[in-house]
C-alpha cells in the first residue's frame, strides 16, 4: 500500500474502506538469519536498512511490549547534529542527512520539520567554545551559524537577554536541525521493514541467549526458542538487564529522564532553543504544546517516572531564559529510562560472544541518532565491519583509553 | 524521595548528590599484578541491577556525610540507609 495525496482523495471518496494494517502480525519462525532484540526506533531502523540496503530479509524484530513502546515514544523529538568530537560529529551528520530523506525513503509522513536549533551562550568563553563547535560541525559537512546578541534578538525577541545572572550573549544556530514525529518514525521504519519481509513480533520477551562454546545460536523468548545466525541487541534502557543474560557487564547505568508538555498555545517558538547555563531545551509541537526537558534525575532507576526536584529545576531553567512561559500550564510529564554510558557516547559493536552484537549507550540522545544507528548497525551485521562513521563506538574503548567524552565529565554517567 | 539519614532523620533527596554504585567503596589494590584490569572494571563497568541497589549518596546540603542507601531501582523504595563510614570500616577499609 503506497501512501500519496491521490490515495487519500480516493479513500475519502470511497468511505476509507481501502486502508490496510501497516504491518503484519506473524508468528515467529524457528530460525532466522538475524534476530533483532528490541522493536524500538533503532531496532526497526536496523531491520529496515538490513532489508533495503543489504537485501537481508530473513530477519525478526522481537519486542517485549508493543512496537515503539520505549524511548521512541518518550522523547522530545529533537533532531540535530551539533556535536564537537571527531568520533561523534560525522555519525550524527550522517543521521541528519538520513533524516532529510527519511520520508521519501519510507513513503511515510514523519513530520520532519527543519525548524532549526539555537544553543544560547551567556559568556565570552562560551561563545568561543561555540565558535569551535560550529567549525567542527562545518568540517564534518554540517551547517552552523554563530549568532551575536542582535542575531538572537531578531529571532527570539522574548528571551531574557538582560538576565542578571545569565545574560544572553549570542548563540550557535544549526538551521537544518529540527523536530520529527517520534511515533511515526517507528511506524514508518516498521512498515518499511515489514513490507520487505521482516517479521515484527510484538509481546515477545527475550528471556535468555543460547550460547554454546562462545557462539550465540539464538534466543529463548516468552514465545519459545528462536534460532539465529546473528543476534542483535538494541534495547536502550534495558541494555544491562538483557546483556546480563549473556554474562556481560556493561559500562552503562540506567537513569530516568523526564520530559514535559504544556497546554497548546499559538505559535511562539520558531524552533528548538536550549539554555547554555543550565540544562533546558524547548520546542513547540505542531499541536501547539511546548515540549521541554532538562537533566536526568541522577540516580539509577528502571522506573519510567522521576521525582519532583528535577521538575522544579527544569522549570527554573525555562524561566531563566524565557519568562513568558511562566503563564503556561504544564499538561503532561513522563519519564524514559536512559542507558547512560561512561563517556556519554554510544556503542555499535560486536561482543566477545561470536554472533552476538550490541547497540546501546545512547544516553538521552538516541532519537536523533535513530536513522544512522540503524544504518550503521545494519552495516555491522551484514558485513561484520564497523561503518566508517561509527568506528569509534566500540565496547572496549574504555579499556583502550579511547573514550568519546563530549562533555568532559569523566566516567560519571549521571553527569553526561 | 525521602532519605532517612541515620543521624539527621528524614531528609529530602534533593539535598544529596548521588555518586552511584556502592561498590565504588571497594577500590582495587593499585599494587596488584592485575591492577590495570581491576581498575578498568572498578571505573567503567556496572552491575546496574533492576531491583535492589546499594549506592553512595553525599549529603552535600547537610552534614556532608556519605551514606550507603539501599534502594529499589524499580519502585524507588528506600530499604536501608547506613553511614558509608560504618560500611567501609566493616569492610576493613581505612585501617
GROMACS .gro file of N, CA, C and O in nm, chain A residues 240-241 249-254 298-303 305-307 309 342 395-396 398-399 403 411-412 414-415, chain B residues 1 12 14 17-21 37 40-41 43-51 53 55 57 71 73-76:
model
  224
  240UNK      N    1   2.159  -0.333   3.025
  240UNK     CA    2   2.230  -0.412   3.126
  240UNK      C    3   2.154  -0.538   3.162
  240UNK      O    4   2.212  -0.644   3.181
  241UNK      N    5   2.020  -0.527   3.170
  241UNK     CA    6   1.938  -0.643   3.208
  241UNK      C    7   1.945  -0.751   3.102
  241UNK      O    8   1.952  -0.870   3.134
  249UNK      N    9   2.888  -0.759   3.164
  249UNK     CA   10   2.871  -0.637   3.242
  249UNK      C   11   2.905  -0.521   3.150
  249UNK      O   12   3.006  -0.523   3.081
  250UNK      N   13   2.823  -0.418   3.152
  250UNK     CA   14   2.840  -0.309   3.056
  250UNK      C   15   2.886  -0.180   3.124
  250UNK      O   16   2.860  -0.159   3.242
  251UNK      N   17   2.950  -0.092   3.050
  251UNK     CA   18   2.984   0.040   3.103
  251UNK      C   19   2.862   0.134   3.094
  251UNK      O   20   2.868   0.240   3.031
  252UNK      N   21   2.753   0.090   3.156
  252UNK     CA   22   2.626   0.162   3.142
  252UNK      C   23   2.552   0.164   3.275
  252UNK      O   24   2.554   0.066   3.350
  253UNK      N   25   2.488   0.276   3.306
  253UNK     CA   26   2.391   0.284   3.415
  253UNK      C   27   2.258   0.330   3.357
  253UNK      O   28   2.255   0.411   3.265
  254UNK      N   29   2.148   0.281   3.413
  254UNK     CA   30   2.016   0.323   3.367
  254UNK      C   31   1.964   0.436   3.454
  254UNK      O   32   1.962   0.425   3.576
  298UNK      N   33   1.941   1.158   3.802
  298UNK     CA   34   2.074   1.143   3.860
  298UNK      C   35   2.098   1.016   3.938
  298UNK      O   36   2.211   0.988   3.975
  299UNK      N   37   1.994   0.939   3.967
  299UNK     CA   38   2.012   0.813   4.041
  299UNK      C   39   1.973   0.698   3.948
  299UNK      O   40   1.891   0.715   3.858
  300UNK      N   41   2.032   0.581   3.972
  300UNK     CA   42   1.997   0.464   3.891
  300UNK      C   43   1.849   0.432   3.906
  300UNK      O   44   1.798   0.428   4.018
  301UNK      N   45   1.782   0.407   3.797
  301UNK     CA   46   1.642   0.367   3.806
  301UNK      C   47   1.595   0.300   3.677
  301UNK      O   48   1.646   0.328   3.569
  302UNK      N   49   1.501   0.210   3.694
  302UNK     CA   50   1.432   0.149   3.580
  302UNK      C   51   1.285   0.190   3.577
  302UNK      O   52   1.208   0.137   3.498
  303UNK      N   53   1.245   0.278   3.669
  303UNK     CA   54   1.106   0.323   3.671
  303UNK      C   55   1.089   0.432   3.565
  303UNK      O   56   1.173   0.521   3.555
  305UNK      N   57   0.947   0.694   3.557
  305UNK     CA   58   0.896   0.816   3.618
  305UNK      C   59   1.006   0.873   3.706
  305UNK      O   60   1.090   0.800   3.757
  306UNK      N   61   1.002   1.005   3.724
  306UNK     CA   62   1.106   1.070   3.802
  306UNK      C   63   1.050   1.134   3.927
  306UNK      O   64   0.941   1.101   3.972
  307UNK      N   65   1.128   1.225   3.984
  307UNK     CA   66   1.087   1.291   4.106
  307UNK      C   67   1.074   1.443   4.086
  307UNK      O   68   1.119   1.499   3.987
  309UNK      N   69   1.202   1.725   4.244
  309UNK     CA   70   1.308   1.826   4.240
  309UNK      C   71   1.355   1.859   4.099
  309UNK      O   72   1.387   1.975   4.069
  342UNK      N   73   2.950   0.556   3.013
  342UNK     CA   74   3.051   0.619   3.098
  342UNK      C   75   3.111   0.746   3.039
  342UNK      O   76   3.173   0.824   3.110
  395UNK      N   77   3.289  -0.124   2.217
  395UNK     CA   78   3.263  -0.160   2.356
  395UNK      C   79   3.390  -0.156   2.442
  395UNK      O   80   3.384  -0.136   2.562
  396UNK      N   81   3.505  -0.176   2.378
  396UNK     CA   82   3.628  -0.185   2.458
  396UNK      C   83   3.704  -0.052   2.462
  396UNK      O   84   3.821  -0.049   2.496
  398UNK      N   85   3.698   0.199   2.660
  398UNK     CA   86   3.746   0.245   2.791
  398UNK      C   87   3.874   0.171   2.829
  398UNK      O   88   3.966   0.227   2.887
  399UNK      N   89   3.877   0.044   2.793
  399UNK     CA   90   3.997  -0.036   2.821
  399UNK      C   91   4.116   0.021   2.744
  399UNK      O   92   4.229   0.021   2.790
  403UNK      N   93   3.796   0.692   2.503
  403UNK     CA   94   3.659   0.737   2.528
  403UNK      C   95   3.627   0.861   2.445
  403UNK      O   96   3.715   0.936   2.403
  411UNK      N   97   3.422   0.944   3.389
  411UNK     CA   98   3.341   0.821   3.398
  411UNK      C   99   3.233   0.835   3.504
  411UNK      O  100   3.234   0.769   3.607
  412UNK      N  101   3.141   0.926   3.483
  412UNK     CA  102   3.036   0.955   3.580
  412UNK      C  103   2.905   0.971   3.501
  412UNK      O  104   2.872   1.080   3.458
  414UNK      N  105   2.592   0.997   3.545
  414UNK     CA  106   2.484   1.092   3.571
  414UNK      C  107   2.526   1.237   3.546
  414UNK      O  108   2.448   1.329   3.566
  415UNK      N  109   2.648   1.260   3.500
  415UNK     CA  110   2.689   1.395   3.464
  415UNK      C  111   2.687   1.419   3.314
  415UNK      O  112   2.707   1.531   3.268
  417UNK      N  113   1.185   1.161   4.678
  417UNK     CA  114   1.229   1.055   4.767
  417UNK      C  115   1.276   1.115   4.899
  417UNK      O  116   1.339   1.220   4.901
  428UNK      N  117   1.507   1.537   5.247
  428UNK     CA  118   1.469   1.536   5.105
  428UNK      C  119   1.589   1.493   5.020
  428UNK      O  120   1.701   1.541   5.041
  430UNK      N  121   1.671   1.581   4.746
  430UNK     CA  122   1.729   1.693   4.671
  430UNK      C  123   1.849   1.755   4.744
  430UNK      O  124   1.926   1.829   4.685
  433UNK      N  125   2.380   1.458   4.670
  433UNK     CA  126   2.438   1.431   4.539
  433UNK      C  127   2.457   1.280   4.530
  433UNK      O  128   2.502   1.218   4.627
  434UNK      N  129   2.420   1.220   4.418
  434UNK     CA  130   2.433   1.074   4.403
  434UNK      C  131   2.560   1.042   4.328
  434UNK      O  132   2.582   1.094   4.219
  435UNK      N  133   2.642   0.954   4.383
  435UNK     CA  134   2.763   0.913   4.311
  435UNK      C  135   2.739   0.786   4.230
  435UNK      O  136   2.785   0.774   4.118
  436UNK      N  137   2.663   0.692   4.288
  436UNK     CA  138   2.638   0.568   4.214
  436UNK      C  139   2.666   0.446   4.301
  436UNK      O  140   2.668   0.455   4.423
  437UNK      N  141   2.686   0.334   4.232
  437UNK     CA  142   2.701   0.202   4.295
  437UNK      C  143   2.797   0.205   4.414
  437UNK      O  144   2.911   0.254   4.404
  453UNK      N  145   4.358  -0.417   3.501
  453UNK     CA  146   4.232  -0.483   3.468
  453UNK      C  147   4.127  -0.456   3.576
  453UNK      O  148   4.011  -0.428   3.546
  456UNK      N  149   3.998  -0.106   3.551
  456UNK     CA  150   3.906  -0.094   3.438
  456UNK      C  151   3.764  -0.133   3.480
  456UNK      O  152   3.668  -0.060   3.458
  457UNK      N  153   3.754  -0.247   3.549
  457UNK     CA  154   3.623  -0.291   3.596
  457UNK      C  155   3.565  -0.196   3.700
  457UNK      O  156   3.448  -0.161   3.697
  459UNK      N  157   3.628   0.127   3.750
  459UNK     CA  158   3.593   0.259   3.700
  459UNK      C  159   3.476   0.256   3.602
  459UNK      O  160   3.391   0.344   3.605
  460UNK      N  161   3.474   0.157   3.513
  460UNK     CA  162   3.387   0.168   3.396
  460UNK      C  163   3.271   0.070   3.392
  460UNK      O  164   3.174   0.096   3.321
  461UNK      N  165   3.279  -0.044   3.460
  461UNK     CA  166   3.172  -0.143   3.446
  461UNK      C  167   3.078  -0.138   3.567
  461UNK      O  168   3.122  -0.116   3.679
  462UNK      N  169   2.950  -0.159   3.541
  462UNK     CA  170   2.850  -0.152   3.648
  462UNK      C  171   2.754  -0.271   3.639
  462UNK      O  172   2.721  -0.315   3.530
  463UNK      N  173   2.707  -0.315   3.758
  463UNK     CA  174   2.604  -0.421   3.758
  463UNK      C  175   2.471  -0.365   3.710
  463UNK      O  176   2.396  -0.432   3.641
  464UNK      N  177   2.438  -0.242   3.749
  464UNK     CA  178   2.318  -0.174   3.703
  464UNK      C  179   2.192  -0.259   3.718
  464UNK      O  180   2.119  -0.282   3.621
  465UNK      N  181   2.166  -0.310   3.839
  465UNK     CA  182   2.055  -0.404   3.856
  465UNK      C  183   1.917  -0.337   3.850
  465UNK      O  184   1.904  -0.220   3.884
  466UNK      N  185   1.818  -0.414   3.807
  466UNK     CA  186   1.678  -0.371   3.818
  466UNK      C  187   1.626  -0.435   3.946
  466UNK      O  188   1.601  -0.554   3.950
  467UNK      N  189   1.610  -0.356   4.051
  467UNK     CA  190   1.571  -0.410   4.180
  467UNK      C  191   1.659  -0.346   4.286
  467UNK      O  192   1.690  -0.227   4.278
  469UNK      N  193   1.948  -0.201   4.492
  469UNK     CA  194   2.074  -0.140   4.451
  469UNK      C  195   2.134  -0.065   4.569
  469UNK      O  196   2.066   0.018   4.629
  471UNK      N  197   2.387   0.212   4.690
  471UNK     CA  198   2.451   0.324   4.621
  471UNK      C  199   2.497   0.431   4.719
  471UNK      O  200   2.448   0.442   4.832
  473UNK      N  201   2.531   0.808   4.841
  473UNK     CA  202   2.470   0.942   4.835
  473UNK      C  203   2.550   1.033   4.928
  473UNK      O  204   2.587   0.993   5.039
  487UNK      N  205   1.828   0.087   4.781
  487UNK     CA  206   1.708   0.142   4.719
  487UNK      C  207   1.665   0.048   4.606
  487UNK      O  208   1.748  -0.015   4.542
  489UNK      N  209   1.549   0.005   4.242
  489UNK     CA  210   1.551   0.088   4.121
  489UNK      C  211   1.425   0.071   4.038
  489UNK      O  212   1.408   0.140   3.937
  490UNK      N  213   1.336  -0.020   4.077
  490UNK     CA  214   1.210  -0.033   4.004
  490UNK      C  215   1.100   0.051   4.068
  490UNK      O  216   1.009   0.099   4.000
  491UNK      N  217   1.107   0.067   4.202
  491UNK     CA  218   0.998   0.137   4.272
  491UNK      C  219   1.044   0.264   4.343
  491UNK      O  220   0.962   0.342   4.390
  492UNK      N  221   1.175   0.286   4.353
  492UNK     CA  222   1.235   0.399   4.427
  492UNK      C  223   1.217   0.385   4.578
  492UNK      O  224   1.246   0.478   4.652
   0.00000   0.00000   0.00000
